[in-house]
CSV table of C-alpha atoms in Angstrom, one decimal:
chain,number,residue,atom,x,y,z
A,246,UNK,CA,-0.7,0.0,-0.4
A,247,UNK,CA,2.7,2.4,0.3
A,248,UNK,CA,3.2,2.6,-3.4
A,249,UNK,CA,-0.3,3.4,-3.5
A,250,UNK,CA,-0.2,5.8,-0.8
A,251,UNK,CA,2.5,7.9,-2.5
A,252,UNK,CA,1.0,7.4,-6.6
A,253,UNK,CA,-2.3,9.1,-4.6
A,254,UNK,CA,-0.7,11.4,-2.6
A,255,UNK,CA,0.8,12.9,-5.8
A,256,UNK,CA,-2.8,13.6,-7.4
A,257,UNK,CA,-4.9,14.7,-4.3
A,258,UNK,CA,-2.0,15.7,-1.8
A,259,UNK,CA,-1.7,14.8,1.3
A,260,UNK,CA,-4.8,17.2,2.4
A,261,UNK,CA,-6.9,14.6,0.2
A,262,UNK,CA,-5.8,11.7,2.2
A,263,UNK,CA,-7.2,10.3,5.4
A,264,UNK,CA,-6.7,7.3,7.6
A,265,UNK,CA,-9.2,7.0,10.5
A,266,UNK,CA,-11.7,4.7,9.2
A,267,UNK,CA,-14.0,5.7,12.4
A,268,UNK,CA,-15.4,8.7,10.2
A,269,UNK,CA,-16.7,6.0,7.5
A,270,UNK,CA,-17.9,3.1,9.1
A,271,UNK,CA,-19.8,2.4,12.4
A,272,UNK,CA,-17.9,-0.6,13.3
A,273,UNK,CA,-13.8,-2.0,11.3
A,274,UNK,CA,-14.7,-3.4,8.3
A,275,UNK,CA,-13.8,-7.3,8.4
A,276,UNK,CA,-10.8,-6.3,5.4
A,277,UNK,CA,-9.3,-3.2,4.4
A,278,UNK,CA,-8.7,-0.5,3.0
A,279,UNK,CA,-7.9,2.1,6.0
A,280,UNK,CA,-7.2,4.8,3.8
A,281,UNK,CA,-9.5,7.4,2.7
A,282,UNK,CA,-9.2,9.5,-0.9
A,283,UNK,CA,-11.0,13.0,-1.1
A,284,UNK,CA,-10.5,14.5,-4.1
A,285,UNK,CA,-11.4,17.7,-4.9
A,286,UNK,CA,-12.6,18.6,-8.8
A,287,UNK,CA,-13.1,16.3,-11.5
A,288,UNK,CA,-9.9,16.4,-12.6
A,289,UNK,CA,-8.3,14.6,-9.6
A,290,UNK,CA,-11.0,12.4,-9.6
A,291,UNK,CA,-10.5,11.3,-13.2
A,292,UNK,CA,-6.5,10.4,-12.1
A,293,UNK,CA,-7.6,8.7,-9.3
A,294,UNK,CA,-9.1,6.3,-11.7
A,295,UNK,CA,-6.7,6.0,-14.0
A,296,UNK,CA,-4.5,5.3,-11.5
A,297,UNK,CA,-6.5,2.7,-9.8
A,298,UNK,CA,-6.7,0.9,-13.1
A,299,UNK,CA,-2.9,0.7,-13.8
A,300,UNK,CA,-2.0,-0.4,-10.4
A,301,UNK,CA,-4.9,-2.7,-9.8
A,302,UNK,CA,-6.4,-0.7,-7.3
A,303,UNK,CA,-10.3,-1.0,-6.3
A,304,UNK,CA,-12.4,2.4,-5.5
A,305,UNK,CA,-15.4,1.9,-3.5
A,306,UNK,CA,-17.9,4.8,-2.9
A,307,UNK,CA,-21.3,5.0,-0.7
A,308,UNK,CA,-24.6,6.6,-1.2
A,309,UNK,CA,-25.1,6.6,2.6
A,310,UNK,CA,-23.4,8.3,5.4
A,311,UNK,CA,-22.0,5.1,6.6
A,312,UNK,CA,-20.3,2.5,4.3
A,313,UNK,CA,-21.3,-1.0,5.1
A,314,UNK,CA,-18.9,-3.1,7.0
A,315,UNK,CA,-20.1,-6.7,5.7
A,316,UNK,CA,-18.2,-6.0,2.3
A,317,UNK,CA,-14.7,-7.1,1.4
A,318,UNK,CA,-12.8,-4.2,0.6
A,319,UNK,CA,-9.5,-6.2,0.1
A,320,UNK,CA,-7.1,-4.1,-1.9
A,321,UNK,CA,-8.9,-1.1,-2.2
A,322,UNK,CA,-9.7,2.7,-1.3
A,323,UNK,CA,-12.7,4.5,0.0
A,324,UNK,CA,-13.6,7.4,-2.4
A,325,UNK,CA,-15.3,10.0,-0.6
A,326,UNK,CA,-16.4,14.0,-1.6
A,327,UNK,CA,-16.3,16.1,1.6
A,328,UNK,CA,-14.0,18.2,-0.4
A,329,UNK,CA,-16.0,18.6,-3.4
A,330,UNK,CA,-18.9,20.8,-2.6
A,331,UNK,CA,-20.6,23.7,-4.2
A,332,UNK,CA,-22.6,24.7,-7.1
A,333,UNK,CA,-20.8,24.7,-10.4
A,334,UNK,CA,-23.6,26.7,-12.4
A,335,UNK,CA,-26.8,28.0,-11.4
A,336,UNK,CA,-29.6,29.3,-14.1
A,337,UNK,CA,-32.5,30.2,-11.6
A,338,UNK,CA,-34.5,31.7,-14.2
A,339,UNK,CA,-34.6,27.9,-15.9
A,340,UNK,CA,-35.2,26.7,-12.8
A,341,UNK,CA,-31.9,24.5,-12.6
A,342,UNK,CA,-28.3,23.9,-10.8
A,343,UNK,CA,-25.3,21.8,-11.5
A,344,UNK,CA,-24.8,20.8,-8.2
A,345,UNK,CA,-21.3,19.0,-6.7
A,346,UNK,CA,-21.5,15.4,-4.9
A,347,UNK,CA,-20.1,16.2,-1.7
A,348,UNK,CA,-23.0,19.1,-1.1
A,349,UNK,CA,-25.1,18.5,1.6
A,350,UNK,CA,-28.8,19.7,1.4
A,351,UNK,CA,-28.5,22.3,3.9
A,352,UNK,CA,-25.8,23.7,2.3
A,353,UNK,CA,-27.3,24.1,-1.2
A,354,UNK,CA,-30.7,25.3,0.3
A,355,UNK,CA,-28.3,28.1,1.7
A,356,UNK,CA,-26.8,28.9,-1.2
A,357,UNK,CA,-30.0,29.3,-2.8
A,358,UNK,CA,-31.2,31.8,-0.2
A,359,UNK,CA,-29.1,34.3,-2.6
A,360,UNK,CA,-32.1,33.2,-5.6
A,361,UNK,CA,-35.3,34.8,-4.0
A,362,UNK,CA,-38.4,32.0,-4.3
A,363,UNK,CA,-36.4,29.0,-5.6
A,364,UNK,CA,-35.9,25.7,-3.3
A,365,UNK,CA,-35.1,22.2,-4.0
A,366,UNK,CA,-37.1,19.3,-3.1
A,367,UNK,CA,-35.5,16.7,0.0
A,368,UNK,CA,-36.2,12.9,0.2
A,369,UNK,CA,-39.2,11.7,2.5
A,370,UNK,CA,-36.0,10.0,4.7
A,371,UNK,CA,-32.4,9.2,3.0
A,372,UNK,CA,-29.5,7.6,4.1
A,373,UNK,CA,-27.1,10.3,2.8
A,374,UNK,CA,-27.3,14.4,3.2
A,375,UNK,CA,-25.6,14.7,-0.1
A,376,UNK,CA,-27.9,15.9,-2.8
A,377,UNK,CA,-26.6,14.2,-5.7
A,378,UNK,CA,-26.4,10.9,-4.2
A,379,UNK,CA,-29.6,11.1,-2.8
A,380,UNK,CA,-31.1,11.8,-6.3
A,381,UNK,CA,-28.8,9.8,-8.3
A,382,UNK,CA,-30.2,6.8,-5.7
A,383,UNK,CA,-34.0,7.8,-6.8
A,384,UNK,CA,-35.1,8.0,-3.2
A,385,UNK,CA,-38.4,8.8,-2.1
A,386,UNK,CA,-39.5,12.4,-2.2
A,387,UNK,CA,-41.7,14.2,0.6
A,388,UNK,CA,-43.7,15.9,-2.1
A,389,UNK,CA,-44.1,13.0,-4.2
A,390,UNK,CA,-47.3,13.1,-4.6
A,391,UNK,CA,-47.0,16.4,-6.4
A,392,UNK,CA,-43.7,15.6,-8.0
A,393,UNK,CA,-43.1,12.2,-8.6
A,394,UNK,CA,-40.5,12.5,-10.9
A,395,UNK,CA,-36.8,12.3,-10.7
A,396,UNK,CA,-35.6,16.4,-9.2
A,397,UNK,CA,-32.6,15.7,-11.7
A,398,UNK,CA,-31.7,16.9,-15.2
A,399,UNK,CA,-28.6,15.3,-16.0
A,400,UNK,CA,-25.3,13.2,-14.4
A,401,UNK,CA,-21.6,13.5,-14.9
A,402,UNK,CA,-19.2,10.6,-14.3
A,403,UNK,CA,-15.8,9.8,-14.6
A,404,UNK,CA,-15.7,6.1,-16.1
A,405,UNK,CA,-13.0,3.8,-17.0
A,406,UNK,CA,-9.5,5.1,-18.1
A,407,UNK,CA,-10.4,8.3,-16.1
A,408,UNK,CA,-13.2,9.3,-19.3
A,409,UNK,CA,-15.8,12.2,-18.8
A,410,UNK,CA,-19.3,11.5,-19.5
A,411,UNK,CA,-22.0,13.7,-19.6
A,412,UNK,CA,-25.5,11.9,-20.0
A,413,UNK,CA,-28.6,13.3,-21.5
A,414,UNK,CA,-28.2,16.0,-23.9
A,415,UNK,CA,-24.9,17.4,-22.1
A,416,UNK,CA,-23.6,14.9,-24.3
A,417,UNK,CA,-24.1,17.1,-27.2
A,418,UNK,CA,-23.7,20.5,-25.5
A,419,UNK,CA,-24.3,22.2,-22.1
A,420,UNK,CA,-25.4,25.3,-24.3
A,421,UNK,CA,-28.9,23.7,-25.1
A,422,UNK,CA,-31.9,22.8,-22.9
A,423,UNK,CA,-31.5,20.3,-19.8
A,424,UNK,CA,-33.7,17.3,-21.0
A,425,UNK,CA,-33.1,14.3,-18.5
A,426,UNK,CA,-33.0,12.3,-21.8
A,427,UNK,CA,-30.6,11.0,-24.0
A,428,UNK,CA,-31.2,11.9,-27.9
A,429,UNK,CA,-31.8,8.1,-29.2
A,430,UNK,CA,-31.4,5.2,-26.8
A,431,UNK,CA,-32.0,6.3,-23.2
A,432,UNK,CA,-28.4,4.8,-22.2
A,433,UNK,CA,-28.3,8.3,-19.5
A,434,UNK,CA,-30.4,5.6,-17.0
A,435,UNK,CA,-27.8,2.8,-17.0
A,436,UNK,CA,-26.5,5.1,-14.0
A,437,UNK,CA,-29.6,6.0,-12.2
A,438,UNK,CA,-29.6,3.7,-9.3
A,439,UNK,CA,-26.4,2.1,-10.1
A,440,UNK,CA,-24.4,3.2,-6.9
A,441,UNK,CA,-21.2,3.8,-8.8
A,442,UNK,CA,-21.3,0.3,-9.7
A,443,UNK,CA,-20.6,1.3,-13.8
A,444,UNK,CA,-18.7,5.2,-13.3
A,445,UNK,CA,-18.3,7.2,-10.2
A,446,UNK,CA,-21.4,9.9,-10.3
A,447,UNK,CA,-19.5,13.4,-9.6
A,448,UNK,CA,-22.0,16.3,-10.7
A,449,UNK,CA,-26.0,16.5,-11.3
A,450,UNK,CA,-28.2,18.8,-12.6
A,451,UNK,CA,-31.1,19.1,-10.5
A,452,UNK,CA,-34.6,20.9,-10.8
A,453,UNK,CA,-35.3,24.0,-8.7
A,454,UNK,CA,-39.2,24.4,-7.8
A,455,UNK,CA,-41.2,27.9,-7.1
A,456,UNK,CA,-41.7,28.5,-2.9
A,457,UNK,CA,-45.0,29.6,-2.3
A,458,UNK,CA,-46.6,29.7,0.9
A,459,UNK,CA,-46.3,26.5,3.2
A,460,UNK,CA,-49.6,24.9,4.8
A,461,UNK,CA,-49.3,21.4,7.2
A,462,UNK,CA,-52.5,19.7,8.7
A,463,UNK,CA,-52.0,16.6,10.9
A,464,UNK,CA,-54.5,14.0,11.8
A,465,UNK,CA,-54.7,11.0,14.0
A,466,UNK,CA,-56.0,7.8,12.3
A,467,UNK,CA,-55.4,4.2,11.5
A,468,UNK,CA,-53.2,2.4,9.4
A,469,UNK,CA,-56.4,0.5,7.5
A,470,UNK,CA,-57.5,3.9,6.4
A,471,UNK,CA,-54.5,5.1,5.0
A,472,UNK,CA,-55.2,3.6,1.7
A,473,UNK,CA,-58.7,5.4,1.7
A,474,UNK,CA,-57.5,8.7,2.6
A,475,UNK,CA,-55.1,8.7,-0.4
A,476,UNK,CA,-57.4,7.5,-2.5
A,477,UNK,CA,-60.2,10.4,-1.4
A,478,UNK,CA,-57.5,12.7,-1.1
A,479,UNK,CA,-54.5,12.8,-2.6
A,480,UNK,CA,-56.0,12.1,-6.1
A,481,UNK,CA,-58.3,15.7,-5.7
A,482,UNK,CA,-54.2,17.0,-6.5
A,483,UNK,CA,-55.4,19.3,-3.2
A,484,UNK,CA,-51.7,18.5,-0.9
A,485,UNK,CA,-48.2,18.5,-2.3
A,486,UNK,CA,-47.3,15.9,1.0
A,487,UNK,CA,-49.3,13.1,2.2
A,488,UNK,CA,-47.1,11.7,4.8
A,489,UNK,CA,-48.0,8.3,7.0
A,490,UNK,CA,-46.1,7.1,10.2
A,491,UNK,CA,-46.2,5.9,13.4
A,492,UNK,CA,-45.7,9.0,16.0
A,493,UNK,CA,-42.1,7.3,17.4
A,494,UNK,CA,-41.2,7.2,13.5
A,495,UNK,CA,-41.6,10.7,13.5
A,496,UNK,CA,-40.2,11.6,16.2
A,497,UNK,CA,-37.1,10.1,15.7
A,498,UNK,CA,-37.1,11.8,12.7
A,499,UNK,CA,-38.0,15.1,12.9
A,500,UNK,CA,-37.6,15.7,17.1
A,501,UNK,CA,-41.1,16.8,17.3
A,502,UNK,CA,-42.7,15.1,20.5
A,503,UNK,CA,-45.2,12.6,19.0
A,504,UNK,CA,-47.0,10.9,21.5
A,505,UNK,CA,-48.0,7.4,20.4
A,506,UNK,CA,-50.2,6.5,17.3
A,507,UNK,CA,-50.5,6.6,13.9
A,508,UNK,CA,-50.4,10.1,11.7
A,509,UNK,CA,-51.5,11.4,8.3
A,510,UNK,CA,-49.0,14.4,7.5
A,511,UNK,CA,-50.2,16.7,4.4
A,512,UNK,CA,-48.3,19.3,3.4
A,513,UNK,CA,-49.0,22.8,1.1
A,514,UNK,CA,-47.6,24.6,-0.9
A,515,UNK,CA,-48.7,27.8,-3.5
A,516,UNK,CA,-50.3,30.5,-3.1
A,517,UNK,CA,-51.7,32.0,0.1
A,518,UNK,CA,-55.2,32.2,-1.3
A,519,UNK,CA,-54.9,28.6,-2.8
A,520,UNK,CA,-52.9,26.7,-0.2
A,521,UNK,CA,-56.3,28.0,2.0
A,522,UNK,CA,-58.8,26.7,0.0
A,523,UNK,CA,-56.8,23.1,-0.1
A,524,UNK,CA,-56.5,22.8,3.9
A,525,UNK,CA,-60.2,23.8,3.9
A,526,UNK,CA,-61.0,21.2,1.4
A,527,UNK,CA,-59.2,18.6,3.2
A,528,UNK,CA,-60.6,19.4,6.3
A,529,UNK,CA,-64.0,18.9,4.7
A,530,UNK,CA,-62.8,15.3,3.8
A,531,UNK,CA,-61.3,14.1,6.6
A,532,UNK,CA,-63.8,15.2,8.6
A,533,UNK,CA,-64.4,12.8,11.9
A,534,UNK,CA,-60.9,12.1,11.9
A,535,UNK,CA,-58.9,13.4,15.2
A,536,UNK,CA,-56.8,16.1,13.9
A,537,UNK,CA,-53.5,16.7,15.7
A,538,UNK,CA,-53.2,20.5,15.6
A,539,UNK,CA,-50.8,20.9,18.2
A,540,UNK,CA,-48.2,19.4,15.6
A,541,UNK,CA,-48.7,21.2,12.8
A,542,UNK,CA,-46.8,24.7,13.2
A,543,UNK,CA,-43.3,22.6,14.3
A,544,UNK,CA,-44.1,19.7,11.2
A,545,UNK,CA,-44.6,23.2,8.5
A,546,UNK,CA,-40.7,24.0,9.2
A,547,UNK,CA,-39.9,20.0,9.1
A,548,UNK,CA,-41.3,19.8,5.1
A,549,UNK,CA,-38.4,21.0,3.4
A,550,UNK,CA,-35.9,19.3,5.7
A,551,UNK,CA,-34.5,16.1,4.8
A,552,UNK,CA,-34.7,13.3,7.5
A,553,UNK,CA,-31.1,10.8,7.5
A,554,UNK,CA,-32.2,7.5,9.0
A,555,UNK,CA,-30.1,6.3,11.4
A,556,UNK,CA,-29.0,3.1,8.6
A,557,UNK,CA,-29.3,2.4,5.5
A,558,UNK,CA,-33.0,2.9,3.9
A,559,UNK,CA,-34.8,0.5,1.7
A,560,UNK,CA,-37.6,1.8,-0.2
A,561,UNK,CA,-40.1,1.1,-2.7
A,562,UNK,CA,-43.4,1.4,-4.0
A,563,UNK,CA,-47.7,-1.0,-3.2
A,564,UNK,CA,-50.7,-0.4,-4.5
A,565,UNK,CA,-53.1,1.1,-1.7
A,566,UNK,CA,-54.7,-2.0,-1.7
A,567,UNK,CA,-52.2,-3.6,-0.1
A,568,UNK,CA,-50.8,-1.1,2.1
A,569,UNK,CA,-52.0,-2.9,5.7
A,570,UNK,CA,-50.8,-6.4,4.4
A,571,UNK,CA,-47.3,-4.2,3.6
A,572,UNK,CA,-46.8,-2.4,6.9
A,573,UNK,CA,-48.0,-5.7,9.3
A,574,UNK,CA,-45.8,-8.1,7.4
A,575,UNK,CA,-42.9,-5.1,6.9
A,576,UNK,CA,-42.9,-4.4,10.7
A,577,UNK,CA,-42.1,-7.8,11.6
A,578,UNK,CA,-38.2,-6.9,9.9
A,579,UNK,CA,-38.2,-3.0,9.8
A,580,UNK,CA,-37.8,-0.8,13.4
A,581,UNK,CA,-39.0,1.7,11.1
A,582,UNK,CA,-41.2,2.3,8.5
A,583,UNK,CA,-42.9,5.7,6.5
A,584,UNK,CA,-45.1,6.0,3.8
A,585,UNK,CA,-46.1,8.6,0.9
A,586,UNK,CA,-48.3,9.2,-1.6
A,587,UNK,CA,-46.6,8.7,-5.0
A,588,UNK,CA,-48.2,10.1,-8.0
A,589,UNK,CA,-51.3,12.0,-6.7
A,590,UNK,CA,-52.7,8.8,-4.5
A,591,UNK,CA,-51.6,6.1,-7.4
A,592,UNK,CA,-50.1,4.3,-5.0
A,593,UNK,CA,-47.9,4.6,-1.6
A,594,UNK,CA,-44.4,4.7,-2.0
A,595,UNK,CA,-42.2,3.4,1.4
A,596,UNK,CA,-39.2,4.0,3.6
A,597,UNK,CA,-37.3,1.1,5.9
A,598,UNK,CA,-35.0,0.8,8.3
A,599,UNK,CA,-32.8,-1.0,10.8
A,600,UNK,CA,-30.8,1.3,13.3
A,601,UNK,CA,-27.0,0.0,13.1
A,602,UNK,CA,-25.2,-1.2,10.3
A,603,UNK,CA,-26.8,-2.2,7.3
A,604,UNK,CA,-26.7,-5.7,5.3
A,605,UNK,CA,-29.0,-6.7,2.1
A,606,UNK,CA,-31.0,-8.6,4.5
A,607,UNK,CA,-33.9,-6.4,5.0
A,608,UNK,CA,-34.3,-5.5,1.2
A,609,UNK,CA,-34.7,-8.5,0.5
A,610,UNK,CA,-37.4,-9.5,3.0
A,611,UNK,CA,-39.3,-6.5,1.8
A,612,UNK,CA,-40.1,-7.9,-1.6
A,613,UNK,CA,-43.7,-9.6,-1.8
A,614,UNK,CA,-45.4,-10.8,-5.0
A,615,UNK,CA,-47.0,-6.9,-5.0
A,616,UNK,CA,-43.9,-4.9,-4.2
A,617,UNK,CA,-41.5,-3.3,-6.1
A,618,UNK,CA,-37.9,-3.0,-3.8
A,619,UNK,CA,-35.3,-0.7,-5.0
A,620,UNK,CA,-31.6,-3.1,-5.7
A,621,UNK,CA,-34.1,-6.0,-4.9
A,622,UNK,CA,-32.8,-7.6,-8.1
A,623,UNK,CA,-29.1,-7.6,-7.9
A,624,UNK,CA,-29.0,-8.3,-4.5
A,625,UNK,CA,-30.5,-11.2,-4.7
A,626,UNK,CA,-28.2,-13.1,-5.9
A,627,UNK,CA,-31.2,-14.6,-9.1
A,628,UNK,CA,-30.2,-16.3,-11.7
A,629,UNK,CA,-32.2,-14.2,-14.1
A,630,UNK,CA,-31.5,-12.0,-17.3
A,631,UNK,CA,-31.6,-8.7,-15.6
A,632,UNK,CA,-28.1,-10.1,-13.9
A,633,UNK,CA,-27.2,-11.8,-16.9
A,634,UNK,CA,-27.2,-8.3,-18.9
A,635,UNK,CA,-26.1,-6.1,-15.9
A,636,UNK,CA,-22.8,-8.5,-15.5
A,637,UNK,CA,-21.9,-7.8,-19.5
A,638,UNK,CA,-22.7,-4.0,-18.9
A,639,UNK,CA,-20.4,-4.4,-16.6
A,640,UNK,CA,-17.3,-5.7,-17.7
A,641,UNK,CA,-17.8,-3.2,-21.0
A,642,UNK,CA,-18.4,-0.3,-18.9
A,643,UNK,CA,-15.9,-1.6,-16.3
A,644,UNK,CA,-13.1,-4.0,-17.8
A,645,UNK,CA,-10.6,-3.5,-14.8
A,646,UNK,CA,-13.8,-4.3,-12.5
A,647,UNK,CA,-12.4,-1.2,-9.7
A,648,UNK,CA,-15.3,0.1,-9.6
A,649,UNK,CA,-17.4,-0.5,-6.0
A,650,UNK,CA,-16.9,-4.8,-7.2
A,651,UNK,CA,-18.1,-6.3,-4.7
A,652,UNK,CA,-21.3,-3.8,-4.0
A,653,UNK,CA,-23.7,-6.2,-5.5
A,654,UNK,CA,-22.8,-9.5,-3.8
A,655,UNK,CA,-25.4,-11.7,-6.0
A,656,UNK,CA,-23.9,-10.8,-9.0
A,657,UNK,CA,-20.8,-12.8,-8.7
A,658,UNK,CA,-23.0,-15.8,-8.6
A,659,UNK,CA,-24.2,-15.3,-12.4
A,660,UNK,CA,-22.5,-17.2,-15.1
A,661,UNK,CA,-21.6,-15.2,-18.2
């Protein structure tokens, strides 16, 4: 490792190397590395990738605050982005901004204060406070009832041999509109949710949204009623956020002292007169359901904050008809479950997590016949066409197998 240490130090400098494994792991991993490399720009990142391929070094990244400790990190280094922060460019009139990977939601929100009337959307619950990591992971948004689509346009990546790739129409020119899709076969989407398995994401062009008057209503309900509430309220396009969870889960996330019970939170945003009308309409639709107004004032501020979990979040989508069944079964394996209405009450999204170190076990246990769980297929190790195709793409995009080679443990079971 001494030779690699000197080689990497030439690229990032002494200030770009760290040796404290407790910063990035909950507990010491079963096998190396103890070296964390922190590039400060895309040029350093590209040089790290080229150096890794030349020397056979593996590069490990994470889309969470901590790296999982049950992965084999032999012959590798940890790559993090704490020195790669800020806005690279912003066009507030076009409602787009280019965000570097190391930037947190709070940091970008503070940057946007210079431009009145614009905001970013936040995850319902995320394993990471990085804007780019959360968006590229396709995490569920708090505002997914109103904004179900991915909140970013394009990604910029470093591929094998240090090549730079810009997805979508940025592949042609950065002067044209920020269309999220390619002008041909949609190759960009290989990288959405891929966790740097095919290349390392370092920048994203994200969408901004106009700010409006905020409002919040909270009700104490039963989990058995949540599907009906989403169907009756959310499909009328009255609410932006529609969140359901136990009080103890909401307390852990928000710090608000919720009592025991199951709660439904509705968030509103827009012109003051419109918000007033929408809130009154929801109150009429929820007539007969106990209102928990004592929490509403504090929750308004929480609706635009990224809630980070003490553990890596598993998330996915279920039909409303199966919401209660999923909750009861999921409670047997997950300490925390929270729901969000998705796409105007078309279905329910969920986030589930356990405290402490992460394994793939929870993701696998949450998969039911009716549930779509993110990352289930690559983590399951199943012998199927998806995994065979993923393996072929991996061999083509990363022939030296340096990018997160053990992230999908199941992939090693797939035959060519």
